[in-house]
PDB file of C-alpha atoms in Angstrom:
ATOM      1  CA  MET N  80      10.698  24.624   2.938  1.00 41.00           C
ATOM      2  CA  THR N  81       7.067  25.449   3.590  1.00 37.00           C
ATOM      3  CA  HIS N  82       6.450  26.455  -0.191  1.00 37.00           C
ATOM      4  CA  HIS N  83       7.485  23.078  -1.326  1.00 37.00           C
ATOM      5  CA  LEU N  84       4.727  21.294   0.435  1.00 35.00           C
ATOM      6  CA  LEU N  85       1.628  19.838  -1.185  1.00 34.00           C
ATOM      7  CA  ALA N  86      -1.805  20.056   1.057  1.00 35.00           C
ATOM      8  CA  ALA N  87      -2.029  17.231   3.343  1.00 35.00           C
ATOM      9  CA  ARG N  88      -5.116  14.854   3.002  1.00 35.00           C
ATOM     10  CA  ARG N  89      -7.076  13.290   5.529  1.00 35.00           C
ATOM     11  CA  GLY N  90     -10.019  10.917   5.676  1.00 36.00           C
ATOM     12  CA  TRP N  91      -9.742   9.791   1.961  1.00 34.00           C
ATOM     13  CA  PHE N  92      -8.175   6.451   2.904  1.00 34.00           C
ATOM     14  CA  LEU N  93     -11.092   5.633   5.393  1.00 33.00           C
ATOM     15  CA  SER N  94     -13.534   4.555   2.326  1.00 35.00           C
ATOM     16  CA  LEU N  95     -10.609   2.047   1.163  1.00 35.00           C
ATOM     17  CA  LEU N  96     -10.824   0.162   4.532  1.00 33.00           C
ATOM     18  CA  CYS N  97     -12.426  -3.504   3.926  1.00 33.00           C
ATOM     19  CA  THR N  98     -13.740  -5.731   6.765  1.00 32.00           C
ATOM     20  CA  VAL N  99     -12.055  -9.028   6.605  1.00 32.00           C
ATOM     21  CA  ALA N 100     -14.574 -11.768   5.526  1.00 32.00           C
ATOM     22  CA  LEU N 101     -13.178 -14.897   6.697  1.00 32.00           C
ATOM     23  CA  ALA N 102     -15.711 -16.898   8.273  1.00 32.00           C
ATOM     24  CA  ALA N 103     -14.800 -20.355   9.564  1.00 33.00           C
ATOM     25  CA  ALA N 104     -15.773 -23.206   7.131  1.00 32.00           C
ATOM     26  CA  LEU N 105     -16.320 -25.830   9.859  1.00 28.00           C
ATOM     27  CA  ALA N 106     -19.979 -26.671  10.863  1.00 31.00           C
ATOM     28  CA  THR N 107     -20.901 -28.320  14.049  1.00 31.00           C
ATOM     29  CA  VAL N 108     -22.955 -31.613  14.087  1.00 28.00           C
ATOM     30  CA  SER N 109     -26.541 -31.637  15.119  1.00 31.00           C
ATOM     31  CA  VAL N 110     -27.368 -33.296  18.125  1.00 28.00           C
ATOM     32  CA  GLY N 111     -30.176 -35.923  17.871  1.00 32.00           C
ATOM     33  CA  PRO N 112     -33.533 -35.610  19.488  1.00 33.00           C
ATOM     34  CA  ASP N 113     -33.504 -35.502  23.353  1.00 37.00           C
ATOM     35  CA  HIS N 114     -35.965 -38.202  24.050  1.00 36.00           C
ATOM     36  CA  ASP N 115     -34.878 -41.731  23.062  1.00 40.00           C
ATOM     37  CA  ALA N 116     -36.274 -44.791  24.882  1.00 36.00           C
ATOM     38  CA  SER N 117     -33.133 -46.820  24.503  1.00 38.00           C
ATOM     39  CA  ALA N 118     -31.286 -44.159  26.023  1.00 39.00           C
ATOM     40  CA  THR N 119     -32.297 -45.380  29.495  1.00 39.00           C
ATOM     41  CA  GLU N 120     -30.861 -48.980  28.817  1.00 40.00           C
ATOM     42  CA  PRO N 121     -27.699 -50.166  30.473  1.00 40.00           C
ATOM     43  CA  GLY N 122     -24.704 -49.574  28.444  1.00 43.00           C
ATOM     44  CA  HIS N 123     -26.482 -47.671  25.836  1.00 44.00           C
ATOM     45  CA  THR N 124     -24.065 -45.311  23.788  1.00 43.00           C
ATOM     46  CA  HIS N 125     -26.343 -42.130  23.320  1.00 44.00           C
ATOM     47  CA  GLY N 126     -24.611 -40.444  26.176  1.00 45.00           C
ATOM     48  CA  ALA N 127     -21.152 -41.187  24.457  1.00 45.00           C
ATOM     49  CA  THR N 128     -22.353 -39.968  20.900  1.00 49.00           C
ATOM     50  CA  THR N 129     -23.648 -36.697  22.334  1.00 53.00           C
ATOM     51  CA  GLY N 130     -20.316 -36.143  24.089  1.00 55.00           C
ATOM     52  CA  HIS N 131     -18.544 -36.718  20.511  1.00 53.00           C
ATOM     53  CA  HIS N 132     -21.125 -33.842  19.049  1.00 56.00           C
ATOM     54  CA  THR N 133     -20.136 -31.669  21.746  1.00 55.00           C
ATOM     55  CA  SER N 134     -16.308 -32.318  21.285  1.00 61.00           C
ATOM     56  CA  ALA N 135     -16.673 -31.689  17.493  1.00 55.00           C
ATOM     57  CA  HIS N 136     -18.556 -28.437  18.392  1.00 58.00           C
ATOM     58  CA  ALA N 137     -15.652 -27.323  20.905  1.00 54.00           C
ATOM     59  CA  ILE N 138     -13.018 -28.208  18.228  1.00 48.00           C
ATOM     60  CA  SER N 139     -14.783 -26.170  15.783  1.00 53.00           C
ATOM     61  CA  THR N 140     -15.310 -23.068  18.467  1.00 58.00           C
ATOM     62  CA  SER N 141     -11.577 -23.365  19.162  1.00 54.00           C
ATOM     63  CA  THR N 142     -10.727 -23.434  15.379  1.00 57.00           C
ATOM     64  CA  THR N 143     -12.708 -20.402  14.759  1.00 65.00           C
ATOM     65  CA  ALA N 144     -11.263 -18.685  17.894  1.00 69.00           C
ATOM     66  CA  ALA N 145      -7.525 -19.413  16.913  1.00 62.00           C
ATOM     67  CA  SER N 146      -8.175 -18.246  13.402  1.00 83.00           C
ATOM     68  CA  THR N 147      -9.713 -14.905  14.746  1.00 88.00           C
ATOM     69  CA  ALA N 148      -6.690 -14.557  17.057  1.00 91.00           C
ATOM     70  CA  ALA N 149      -3.995 -15.178  14.438  1.00 92.00           C
ATOM     71  CA  ARG N 150      -5.607 -12.420  11.976  1.00 94.00           C
ATOM     72  CA  SER N 151      -5.877 -10.060  15.197  1.00 94.00           C
ATOM     73  CA  ALA N 152      -2.011 -10.633  16.144  1.00 95.00           C
ATOM     74  CA  PHE N 153      -1.096 -10.031  12.467  1.00 97.00           C
ATOM     75  CA  HIS N 154      -3.329  -6.818  12.208  1.00 97.00           C
ATOM     76  CA  ASP N 155      -1.654  -5.486  15.191  1.00 97.00           C
ATOM     77  CA  GLN N 156       1.842  -6.677  14.134  1.00 97.00           C
ATOM     78  CA  MET N 157       1.363  -4.404  11.016  1.00 98.00           C
ATOM     79  CA  ARG N 158       0.031  -1.510  12.827  1.00 98.00           C
ATOM     80  CA  LYS N 159       3.131  -1.603  15.202  1.00 98.00           C
ATOM     81  CA  LEU N 160       5.450  -1.474  12.503  1.00 98.00           C
ATOM     82  CA  TRP N 161       3.927   1.227  10.740  1.00 98.00           C
ATOM     83  CA  GLU N 162       3.633   3.039  13.809  1.00 98.00           C
ATOM     84  CA  ASP N 163       7.160   2.639  14.486  1.00 98.00           C
ATOM     85  CA  HIS N 164       8.134   4.092  11.166  1.00 98.00           C
ATOM     86  CA  VAL N 165       6.286   7.430  11.921  1.00 98.00           C
ATOM     87  CA  THR N 166       7.589   7.618  15.257  1.00 98.00           C
ATOM     88  CA  TRP N 167      10.958   7.115  14.747  1.00 98.00           C
ATOM     89  CA  THR N 168      10.774   9.523  11.706  1.00 98.00           C
ATOM     90  CA  ARG N 169       9.318  12.220  14.040  1.00 98.00           C
ATOM     91  CA  LEU N 170      11.979  11.678  16.466  1.00 98.00           C
ATOM     92  CA  ALA N 171      14.788  11.808  13.865  1.00 98.00           C
ATOM     93  CA  ILE N 172      13.282  15.198  12.605  1.00 98.00           C
ATOM     94  CA  VAL N 173      13.036  16.508  16.279  1.00 98.00           C
ATOM     95  CA  THR N 174      16.758  15.457  17.222  1.00 98.00           C
ATOM     96  CA  PHE N 175      17.896  16.803  13.807  1.00 98.00           C
ATOM     97  CA  ALA N 176      16.052  20.078  14.440  1.00 97.00           C
ATOM     98  CA  ASP N 177      17.321  20.820  17.628  1.00 95.00           C
ATOM     99  CA  GLY N 178      20.841  19.321  17.140  1.00 94.00           C
ATOM    100  CA  SER N 179      20.590  17.726  20.845  1.00 83.00           C
ATOM    101  CA  GLY N 180      23.138  14.771  19.400  1.00 92.00           C
ATOM    102  CA  GLY N 181      20.519  12.196  19.505  1.00 95.00           C
ATOM    103  CA  PHE N 182      20.105  11.832  15.736  1.00 97.00           C
ATOM    104  CA  ASP N 183      22.482   9.257  14.731  1.00 96.00           C
ATOM    105  CA  ALA N 184      21.080   6.819  17.264  1.00 97.00           C
ATOM    106  CA  THR N 185      17.361   7.394  16.085  1.00 98.00           C
ATOM    107  CA  ALA N 186      18.266   7.312  12.634  1.00 97.00           C
ATOM    108  CA  ALA N 187      19.849   3.859  13.179  1.00 97.00           C
ATOM    109  CA  ARG N 188      16.632   2.892  14.712  1.00 98.00           C
ATOM    110  CA  LEU N 189      14.590   4.205  12.173  1.00 98.00           C
ATOM    111  CA  LEU N 190      16.655   2.154   9.508  1.00 98.00           C
ATOM    112  CA  THR N 191      16.005  -1.080  11.612  1.00 98.00           C
ATOM    113  CA  ASN N 192      12.233  -0.553  11.333  1.00 98.00           C
ATOM    114  CA  GLN N 193      12.863  -0.648   7.522  1.00 98.00           C
ATOM    115  CA  VAL N 194      14.089  -4.156   7.796  1.00 98.00           C
ATOM    116  CA  ASP N 195      11.401  -5.053  10.132  1.00 98.00           C
ATOM    117  CA  ILE N 196       8.692  -3.888   7.420  1.00 98.00           C
ATOM    118  CA  GLY N 197      10.417  -6.009   4.908  1.00 98.00           C
ATOM    119  CA  ASP N 198      10.674  -9.026   6.945  1.00 98.00           C
ATOM    120  CA  ALA N 199       6.927  -8.810   7.743  1.00 98.00           C
ATOM    121  CA  ILE N 200       6.127  -9.603   4.167  1.00 98.00           C
ATOM    122  CA  LYS N 201       8.599 -12.399   3.446  1.00 98.00           C
ATOM    123  CA  PRO N 202       6.573 -15.106   4.634  1.00 97.00           C
ATOM    124  CA  PHE N 203       3.933 -14.456   2.055  1.00 98.00           C
ATOM    125  CA  TYR N 204       6.102 -12.972  -0.852  1.00 98.00           C
ATOM    126  CA  GLY N 205       9.371 -14.484  -0.137  1.00 98.00           C
ATOM    127  CA  GLU N 206      12.941 -13.177   0.686  1.00 98.00           C
ATOM    128  CA  ALA N 207      13.802 -11.435  -2.336  1.00 98.00           C
ATOM    129  CA  ALA N 208      10.205  -9.282  -2.266  1.00 98.00           C
ATOM    130  CA  GLY N 209      10.766  -8.596   1.569  1.00 98.00           C
ATOM    131  CA  ASP N 210      14.490  -7.413   0.966  1.00 98.00           C
ATOM    132  CA  GLN N 211      13.362  -5.157  -2.090  1.00 98.00           C
ATOM    133  CA  LEU N 212      11.013  -3.622   0.118  1.00 98.00           C
ATOM    134  CA  THR N 213      13.410  -3.116   2.798  1.00 98.00           C
ATOM    135  CA  THR N 214      15.818  -0.997   0.180  1.00 98.00           C
ATOM    136  CA  LEU N 215      13.098   0.932  -1.177  1.00 98.00           C
ATOM    137  CA  LEU N 216      12.322   1.959   2.274  1.00 98.00           C
ATOM    138  CA  ASN N 217      15.869   2.830   3.125  1.00 98.00           C
ATOM    139  CA  GLY N 218      15.684   4.837   0.016  1.00 98.00           C
ATOM    140  CA  HIS N 219      12.768   6.703   1.700  1.00 98.00           C
ATOM    141  CA  ILE N 220      14.725   7.470   4.461  1.00 98.00           C
ATOM    142  CA  GLY N 221      17.976   8.443   3.145  1.00 98.00           C
ATOM    143  CA  ILE N 222      16.407  10.936   0.769  1.00 98.00           C
ATOM    144  CA  ALA N 223      14.216  12.330   3.721  1.00 98.00           C
ATOM    145  CA  VAL N 224      17.713  12.985   5.557  1.00 97.00           C
ATOM    146  CA  GLU N 225      18.853  14.821   2.469  1.00 98.00           C
ATOM    147  CA  LEU N 226      15.512  17.002   2.467  1.00 98.00           C
ATOM    148  CA  LEU N 227      16.313  17.750   6.185  1.00 97.00           C
ATOM    149  CA  GLN N 228      19.819  18.639   5.444  1.00 97.00           C
ATOM    150  CA  ALA N 229      19.001  21.091   2.567  1.00 98.00           C
ATOM    151  CA  ALA N 230      16.061  22.616   4.110  1.00 97.00           C
ATOM    152  CA  LYS N 231      18.294  23.609   7.393  1.00 95.00           C
ATOM    153  CA  ALA N 232      21.012  24.861   5.163  1.00 96.00           C
ATOM    154  CA  GLY N 233      18.557  26.975   3.285  1.00 96.00           C
ATOM    155  CA  ASP N 234      19.688  25.172  -0.327  1.00 98.00           C
ATOM    156  CA  SER N 235      16.659  25.387  -2.307  1.00 97.00           C
ATOM    157  CA  ALA N 236      18.315  23.733  -5.405  1.00 98.00           C
ATOM    158  CA  ALA N 237      19.491  20.844  -3.391  1.00 98.00           C
ATOM    159  CA  PHE N 238      16.170  20.743  -1.406  1.00 98.00           C
ATOM    160  CA  GLU N 239      13.964  20.425  -4.860  1.00 98.00           C
ATOM    161  CA  VAL N 240      16.510  17.975  -6.328  1.00 98.00           C
ATOM    162  CA  ALA N 241      15.910  15.806  -3.402  1.00 98.00           C
ATOM    163  CA  ARG N 242      11.976  16.207  -3.161  1.00 98.00           C
ATOM    164  CA  VAL N 243      11.480  15.061  -6.714  1.00 98.00           C
ATOM    165  CA  ARG N 244      13.757  12.024  -5.991  1.00 98.00           C
ATOM    166  CA  TRP N 245      11.485  11.399  -2.904  1.00 98.00           C
ATOM    167  CA  TYR N 246       8.197  11.544  -4.419  1.00 98.00           C
ATOM    168  CA  ALA N 247       9.829   9.006  -7.348  1.00 98.00           C
ATOM    169  CA  ASN N 248      10.848   6.516  -4.674  1.00 98.00           C
ATOM    170  CA  SER N 249       7.403   6.805  -2.915  1.00 98.00           C
ATOM    171  CA  ASP N 250       5.792   5.857  -6.566  1.00 98.00           C
ATOM    172  CA  GLU N 251       8.316   2.929  -6.663  1.00 98.00           C
ATOM    173  CA  ILE N 252       7.020   1.791  -3.154  1.00 98.00           C
ATOM    174  CA  ALA N 253       3.756   2.140  -4.393  1.00 98.00           C
ATOM    175  CA  ASP N 254       4.210   0.351  -7.424  1.00 98.00           C
ATOM    176  CA  PHE N 255       6.031  -2.419  -5.827  1.00 98.00           C
ATOM    177  CA  LEU N 256       3.324  -3.209  -3.483  1.00 98.00           C
ATOM    178  CA  ALA N 257       0.815  -2.954  -6.504  1.00 98.00           C
ATOM    179  CA  ALA N 258       2.704  -5.645  -8.197  1.00 98.00           C
ATOM    180  CA  ALA N 259       2.766  -7.823  -5.258  1.00 98.00           C
ATOM    181  CA  ASN N 260      -1.230  -7.677  -4.687  1.00 98.00           C
ATOM    182  CA  PRO N 261      -3.157  -5.898  -7.360  1.00 98.00           C
ATOM    183  CA  LYS N 262      -6.561  -6.912  -6.158  1.00 97.00           C
ATOM    184  CA  TYR N 263      -6.155  -5.403  -2.687  1.00 98.00           C
ATOM    185  CA  TRP N 264      -3.415  -2.760  -3.278  1.00 98.00           C
ATOM    186  CA  PRO N 265      -4.286  -1.239  -6.637  1.00 98.00           C
ATOM    187  CA  GLN N 266      -1.522   1.074  -7.793  1.00 98.00           C
ATOM    188  CA  ASP N 267      -3.487   4.058  -7.700  1.00 98.00           C
ATOM    189  CA  VAL N 268      -4.558   3.542  -4.154  1.00 97.00           C
ATOM    190  CA  MET N 269      -1.058   2.868  -3.071  1.00 98.00           C
ATOM    191  CA  ARG N 270       0.400   5.849  -4.802  1.00 98.00           C
ATOM    192  CA  THR N 271      -2.180   8.269  -3.196  1.00 98.00           C
ATOM    193  CA  ALA N 272      -1.545   6.773   0.003  1.00 98.00           C
ATOM    194  CA  MET N 273       2.238   7.137   0.075  1.00 98.00           C
ATOM    195  CA  THR N 274       1.998  10.545  -1.444  1.00 98.00           C
ATOM    196  CA  ALA N 275      -0.186  11.737   1.424  1.00 98.00           C
ATOM    197  CA  HIS N 276       2.449  10.384   3.806  1.00 98.00           C
ATOM    198  CA  LEU N 277       5.166  12.232   2.218  1.00 98.00           C
ATOM    199  CA  ASP N 278       3.241  15.291   1.992  1.00 98.00           C
ATOM    200  CA  GLN N 279       2.338  15.320   5.898  1.00 98.00           C
ATOM    201  CA  THR N 280       5.831  14.337   6.688  1.00 98.00           C
ATOM    202  CA  LEU N 281       7.054  17.532   4.786  1.00 98.00           C
ATOM    203  CA  ALA N 282       4.693  19.702   6.713  1.00 98.00           C
ATOM    204  CA  GLU N 283       5.690  18.146   9.913  1.00 98.00           C
ATOM    205  CA  ALA N 284       9.539  18.614   9.438  1.00 98.00           C
ATOM    206  CA  ALA N 285       8.893  22.074   8.044  1.00 97.00           C
ATOM    207  CA  HIS N 286       6.881  23.262  11.108  1.00 98.00           C
ATOM    208  CA  GLU N 287       9.782  21.551  13.498  1.00 98.00           C
ATOM    209  CA  LEU N 288      12.472  23.400  11.778  1.00 97.00           C
ATOM    210  CA  ASN N 289      10.725  26.638  11.733  1.00 97.00           C
ATOM    211  CA  GLY N 290       9.808  26.323  15.489  1.00 97.00           C
ATOM    212  CA  GLN N 291       6.200  25.844  15.085  1.00 98.00           C
ATOM    213  CA  TYR N 292       6.172  23.313  17.511  1.00 98.00           C
ATOM    214  CA  ALA N 293       2.316  22.992  18.213  1.00 98.00           C
ATOM    215  CA  ALA N 294       1.740  22.851  14.250  1.00 98.00           C
ATOM    216  CA  SER N 295       4.443  20.097  14.374  1.00 98.00           C
ATOM    217  CA  VAL N 296       2.592  18.080  17.013  1.00 98.00           C
ATOM    218  CA  ALA N 297      -0.799  18.516  15.046  1.00 98.00           C
ATOM    219  CA  ASP N 298       0.899  17.109  11.849  1.00 98.00           C
ATOM    220  CA  TYR N 299       2.142  14.143  13.817  1.00 98.00           C
ATOM    221  CA  ASP N 300      -1.339  13.457  14.845  1.00 98.00           C
ATOM    222  CA  GLU N 301      -2.442  13.522  11.210  1.00 98.00           C
ATOM    223  CA  ILE N 302       0.595  11.169  10.147  1.00 98.00           C
ATOM    224  CA  HIS N 303      -0.288   8.701  12.901  1.00 98.00           C
ATOM    225  CA  HIS N 304      -3.942   8.565  11.966  1.00 98.00           C
ATOM    226  CA  HIS N 305      -3.061   8.095   8.161  1.00 98.00           C
ATOM    227  CA  ILE N 306      -0.317   5.488   8.474  1.00 98.00           C
ATOM    228  CA  LEU N 307      -2.659   3.320  10.587  1.00 98.00           C
ATOM    229  CA  GLU N 308      -5.335   3.450   8.085  1.00 98.00           C
ATOM    230  CA  MET N 309      -2.428   2.477   5.425  1.00 98.00           C
ATOM    231  CA  ALA N 310      -1.222  -0.210   7.915  1.00 98.00           C
ATOM    232  CA  ASP N 311      -4.921  -1.737   8.004  1.00 98.00           C
ATOM    233  CA  VAL N 312      -5.045  -1.823   4.132  1.00 98.00           C
ATOM    234  CA  LEU N 313      -1.975  -3.757   4.123  1.00 98.00           C
ATOM    235  CA  SER N 314      -2.775  -6.256   6.630  1.00 98.00           C
ATOM    236  CA  ASP N 315      -6.131  -6.744   5.016  1.00 97.00           C
ATOM    237  CA  GLY N 316      -4.746  -7.284   1.884  1.00 97.00           C
ATOM    238  CA  ILE N 317      -2.324 -10.085   3.287  1.00 98.00           C
ATOM    239  CA  ILE N 318      -5.155 -11.681   5.113  1.00 97.00           C
ATOM    240  CA  ARG N 319      -7.760 -11.864   2.245  1.00 96.00           C
ATOM    241  CA  THR N 320      -4.900 -13.125  -0.185  1.00 97.00           C
ATOM    242  CA  PHE N 321      -3.553 -15.828   2.147  1.00 96.00           C
ATOM    243  CA  PRO N 322      -6.691 -16.952   4.517  1.00 94.00           C
ATOM    244  CA  GLN N 323      -5.112 -20.468   4.639  1.00 92.00           C
ATOM    245  CA  ARG N 324      -2.153 -18.816   6.514  1.00 91.00           C
ATOM    246  CA  PHE N 325      -4.561 -17.622   9.408  1.00 91.00           C
ATOM    247  CA  HIS N 326      -6.256 -21.073  10.144  1.00 77.00           C
ATOM    248  CA  SER N 327      -5.195 -23.028  12.981  1.00 56.00           C
ATOM    249  CA  ARG N 328      -3.305 -26.314  12.026  1.00 49.00           C
TER     250      ARG N 328
END
């Protein structure tokens, strides 16, 4: 299986990450001069006006904090979804390789993750787009299982057929994302990201099936690092495209 693997790439994606520049647009109202002779007169409203200004400042600060919290929560949610993707993929590889009997349950949980990822984009791109992404990701998982089966059986011909289909499916996923958000998810970036993910996962599976467990663990570290970078690009792209969704109302 190892001779089918492409060299895994690491670090290239860091240069693609963008800092989300979503500053709050609300400005606080300046408080007038501290000294005002009329302020000492009974019943004068200067103190009340200052209180109004203070309240406006507090509201502005609260709104900014809420917006930042919403962006952070979405960023973390996207990371969690893609961490689940690579974690359950690894567990599927391990349970398949050792034949412990846990593969079916693990694979079922992995497929649930593909639904979760599709659901995450539905508020922004609609129900049909979310379902389409889930379908593409289900294909990604299904073909991966075929690769494992062919590799374990030593069927090189079946492995090669599945490998070609797997990388074609990877391009479909990348192209889907690029079409949804071409400004922040360019096609070449998405294709390179997905190809790297496949390269790394194949290396992980090859090492696990061949009993090279330390190498398989090291592969997972590479995969985990890369998928978090990819998740950040996805969340940043959505936040930049739909900034109004991350302001408090």
